[in-house]
Amino acid sequence: MKPLKRHWSRKKLARRLLFDKSANDEHERSILTKLKHQCGGQFTSKMEGMVTDLTLARGNQASFEEYLSSNLIANLGIDLTVTVLTSGFWPSYKSFDLNFPAEMVRCVEVFNEFYQTKTKHRKLTWIYSLGICNINGKFESKTIELVVTTYQASALLLFNASDRLSYQEIMTQLNLSDDDVVRLLHSLSCAKYKILNKEPSTKIISPTDVFEFYSKFTDKMRRIKIPLPPVDEKKKVIEDVDKDRRYAIDASIVRIMKSRKVLGYQQLVLECVEQLGRMFKPDVKAIKKRIKDLITRDLPREG
């Protein structure tokens, strides 16, 4: 069970599914079945919902493409793929009111119009931090396809309308925080691929900096991926792990009591430690706390 413990956190599964790093749905379902047998349905229910969500999302995307082909007014001139998910199944992601450049605003409007034809009872919340964009950078030497995040694409597209932009102008136009603007501008002007020229030419992003599109940029590749430095989510990851472990402890306690009917307190703790030890190093204090909580809830049935 240790390999499952390493790879089957909900956060990691979400990344595999959302960024096409999964083998296929059947493979994910097969592993989930094994995990469900070991940990109980309560532990895997949200993961199963995530896999189902992706299957439904592919059907939704096909309907959207049919909508575009039969509705000339909605023609975007941009290939758009939207993955609609059920919020209750997935890890929580931050949502920002990003101000899109004009080229991208129409994309959101058209998909919202399409979605309204499908349902009137659900509200879409756009998670731009998960978005990936492929845009053509037209440089003097050649055109290079840039694979960037939605934030990075939004910043680069501002230079279609302006030759030079200050740090403050970019922050105001995109409606992003200082931290987010620093991250994306650093990735575009100070990292491996310098798509933007920065004045002054230093490795530190400052509020007084000015940027311009670097038309002389070149690379031997015709397609490059420009990473955006990750936000430090250590605290959030720890919280997610603790939550998943609580579910596993609850499932273990309920499973033991359903099979044994009557069991002494210390024996229950020991059996729980032994069972959970196949997945992670259990904390005895946490197990005792979950037992106490389940007693107050009258030991609910395993999901």
Short mmCIF file of C-alpha atoms in Angstrom, two decimals, residues 35-183:
data_model
loop_
_atom_site.label_atom_id
_atom_site.label_comp_id
_atom_site.label_asym_id
_atom_site.label_seq_id
_atom_site.Cartn_x
_atom_site.Cartn_y
_atom_site.Cartn_z
CA LEU A 35 -7.80 1.92 -2.63
CA LYS A 36 -11.51 1.80 -1.77
CA HIS A 37 -11.12 -1.80 -0.61
CA GLN A 38 -8.24 -0.80 1.69
CA CYS A 39 -9.52 2.52 3.02
CA GLY A 40 -13.30 2.48 2.58
CA GLY A 41 -15.72 4.39 0.37
CA GLN A 42 -15.58 7.56 2.46
CA PHE A 43 -11.90 7.93 1.62
CA THR A 44 -12.30 7.51 -2.15
CA SER A 45 -15.75 8.98 -2.89
CA LYS A 46 -14.43 12.39 -3.96
CA MET A 47 -11.69 10.83 -6.08
CA GLU A 48 -14.27 8.72 -7.89
CA GLY A 49 -16.31 11.86 -8.47
CA MET A 50 -13.26 13.53 -10.03
CA VAL A 51 -12.77 10.75 -12.57
CA THR A 52 -16.47 10.82 -13.46
CA ASP A 53 -16.32 14.61 -13.77
CA LEU A 54 -13.61 14.39 -16.43
CA THR A 55 -15.69 11.97 -18.51
CA LEU A 56 -18.67 14.34 -18.35
CA ALA A 57 -16.43 17.32 -19.14
CA ARG A 58 -15.28 15.73 -22.40
CA GLY A 59 -18.90 15.33 -23.47
CA ASN A 60 -19.57 18.94 -22.50
CA GLN A 61 -16.61 20.10 -24.62
CA ALA A 62 -17.94 18.18 -27.63
CA SER A 63 -21.32 19.92 -27.21
CA PHE A 64 -19.56 23.28 -27.02
CA GLU A 65 -17.72 22.63 -30.28
CA GLU A 66 -21.03 21.72 -31.97
CA TYR A 67 -22.51 24.96 -30.59
CA LEU A 68 -19.66 26.98 -32.12
CA SER A 69 -19.90 25.28 -35.53
CA SER A 70 -23.66 25.93 -35.76
CA ASN A 71 -23.52 29.50 -34.40
CA LEU A 72 -21.46 31.79 -36.63
CA ILE A 73 -21.98 34.78 -34.32
CA ALA A 74 -20.17 32.86 -31.59
CA ASN A 75 -17.11 32.20 -33.78
CA LEU A 76 -14.09 32.98 -31.58
CA GLY A 77 -11.16 32.65 -33.95
CA ILE A 78 -9.46 30.96 -30.97
CA ASP A 79 -9.50 27.27 -30.02
CA LEU A 80 -11.05 27.12 -26.55
CA THR A 81 -11.30 24.09 -24.27
CA VAL A 82 -13.16 24.46 -20.98
CA THR A 83 -13.28 21.73 -18.34
CA VAL A 84 -16.40 22.09 -16.19
CA LEU A 85 -16.00 20.44 -12.78
CA THR A 86 -18.15 19.82 -9.70
CA SER A 87 -16.58 21.92 -6.93
CA GLY A 88 -17.40 19.45 -4.13
CA PHE A 89 -15.19 16.71 -5.58
CA TRP A 90 -12.01 18.68 -6.24
CA PRO A 91 -9.39 20.36 -4.05
CA SER A 92 -10.11 24.04 -3.49
CA TYR A 93 -8.34 26.48 -5.80
CA LYS A 94 -8.06 30.24 -5.49
CA SER A 95 -10.27 32.23 -7.84
CA PHE A 96 -9.24 35.75 -8.87
CA ASP A 97 -11.10 38.45 -10.79
CA LEU A 98 -8.49 38.58 -13.51
CA ASN A 99 -9.06 41.33 -16.07
CA PHE A 100 -8.65 39.65 -19.43
CA PRO A 101 -7.35 41.40 -22.55
CA ALA A 102 -10.05 41.85 -25.22
CA GLU A 103 -8.96 38.72 -27.13
CA MET A 104 -9.80 36.53 -24.14
CA VAL A 105 -12.89 38.31 -22.82
CA ARG A 106 -14.97 37.10 -25.76
CA CYS A 107 -13.98 33.49 -25.03
CA VAL A 108 -15.43 33.66 -21.53
CA GLU A 109 -18.58 35.42 -22.74
CA VAL A 110 -19.30 32.85 -25.47
CA PHE A 111 -18.78 29.87 -23.16
CA ASN A 112 -21.04 31.46 -20.54
CA GLU A 113 -23.71 31.91 -23.24
CA PHE A 114 -23.34 28.26 -24.29
CA TYR A 115 -23.51 27.02 -20.69
CA GLN A 116 -26.72 28.95 -20.10
CA THR A 117 -28.31 26.88 -22.87
CA LYS A 118 -27.36 23.73 -20.93
CA THR A 119 -28.53 24.74 -17.44
CA LYS A 120 -29.99 27.73 -15.64
CA HIS A 121 -29.31 26.41 -12.15
CA ARG A 122 -25.53 26.24 -11.97
CA LYS A 123 -23.07 29.08 -11.63
CA LEU A 124 -19.66 28.92 -13.27
CA THR A 125 -16.64 30.01 -11.25
CA TRP A 126 -13.59 30.44 -13.47
CA ILE A 127 -10.32 29.14 -12.01
CA TYR A 128 -7.78 30.96 -14.17
CA SER A 129 -4.83 29.68 -12.12
CA LEU A 130 -5.30 26.24 -13.72
CA GLY A 131 -5.50 27.53 -17.30
CA ILE A 132 -2.96 26.81 -20.04
CA CYS A 133 -2.67 28.90 -23.23
CA ASN A 134 -0.83 28.30 -26.48
CA ILE A 135 -0.09 31.61 -28.16
CA ASN A 136 1.98 32.47 -31.23
CA GLY A 137 4.86 34.82 -30.49
CA LYS A 138 5.76 36.63 -33.72
CA PHE A 139 9.44 37.46 -33.39
CA GLU A 140 11.77 38.90 -36.02
CA SER A 141 13.50 35.58 -36.73
CA LYS A 142 10.42 33.33 -36.68
CA THR A 143 7.11 32.59 -35.01
CA ILE A 144 7.41 30.51 -31.83
CA GLU A 145 4.51 28.83 -30.07
CA LEU A 146 4.56 29.80 -26.39
CA VAL A 147 2.91 27.45 -23.88
CA VAL A 148 2.06 29.63 -20.89
CA THR A 149 -0.41 29.98 -18.05
CA THR A 150 -3.54 32.10 -18.39
CA TYR A 151 -1.88 34.81 -16.26
CA GLN A 152 1.23 34.88 -18.47
CA ALA A 153 -0.87 34.92 -21.65
CA SER A 154 -2.94 37.83 -20.31
CA ALA A 155 0.23 39.83 -19.60
CA LEU A 156 1.78 39.10 -23.01
CA LEU A 157 -1.39 40.01 -24.91
CA LEU A 158 -1.31 43.48 -23.36
CA PHE A 159 1.67 44.17 -25.62
CA ASN A 160 -0.52 43.77 -28.72
CA ALA A 161 -1.88 47.22 -27.88
CA SER A 162 1.19 48.84 -26.22
CA ASP A 163 4.89 48.88 -27.02
CA ARG A 164 5.92 49.63 -23.44
CA LEU A 165 4.14 49.07 -20.15
CA SER A 166 5.16 49.85 -16.60
CA TYR A 167 4.84 47.42 -13.71
CA GLN A 168 2.00 49.53 -12.30
CA GLU A 169 0.15 49.61 -15.64
CA ILE A 170 0.34 45.81 -15.97
CA MET A 171 -0.86 45.30 -12.39
CA THR A 172 -3.76 47.72 -12.88
CA GLN A 173 -4.84 46.34 -16.25
CA LEU A 174 -4.77 42.70 -15.06
CA ASN A 175 -6.17 43.41 -11.58
CA LEU A 176 -3.65 41.08 -9.92
CA SER A 177 -1.88 41.31 -6.57
CA ASP A 178 1.74 42.42 -6.24
CA ASP A 179 2.88 38.85 -5.53
CA ASP A 180 1.20 37.46 -8.66
CA VAL A 181 2.51 40.26 -10.89
CA VAL A 182 6.07 39.74 -9.59
CA ARG A 183 5.87 35.98 -10.30
#
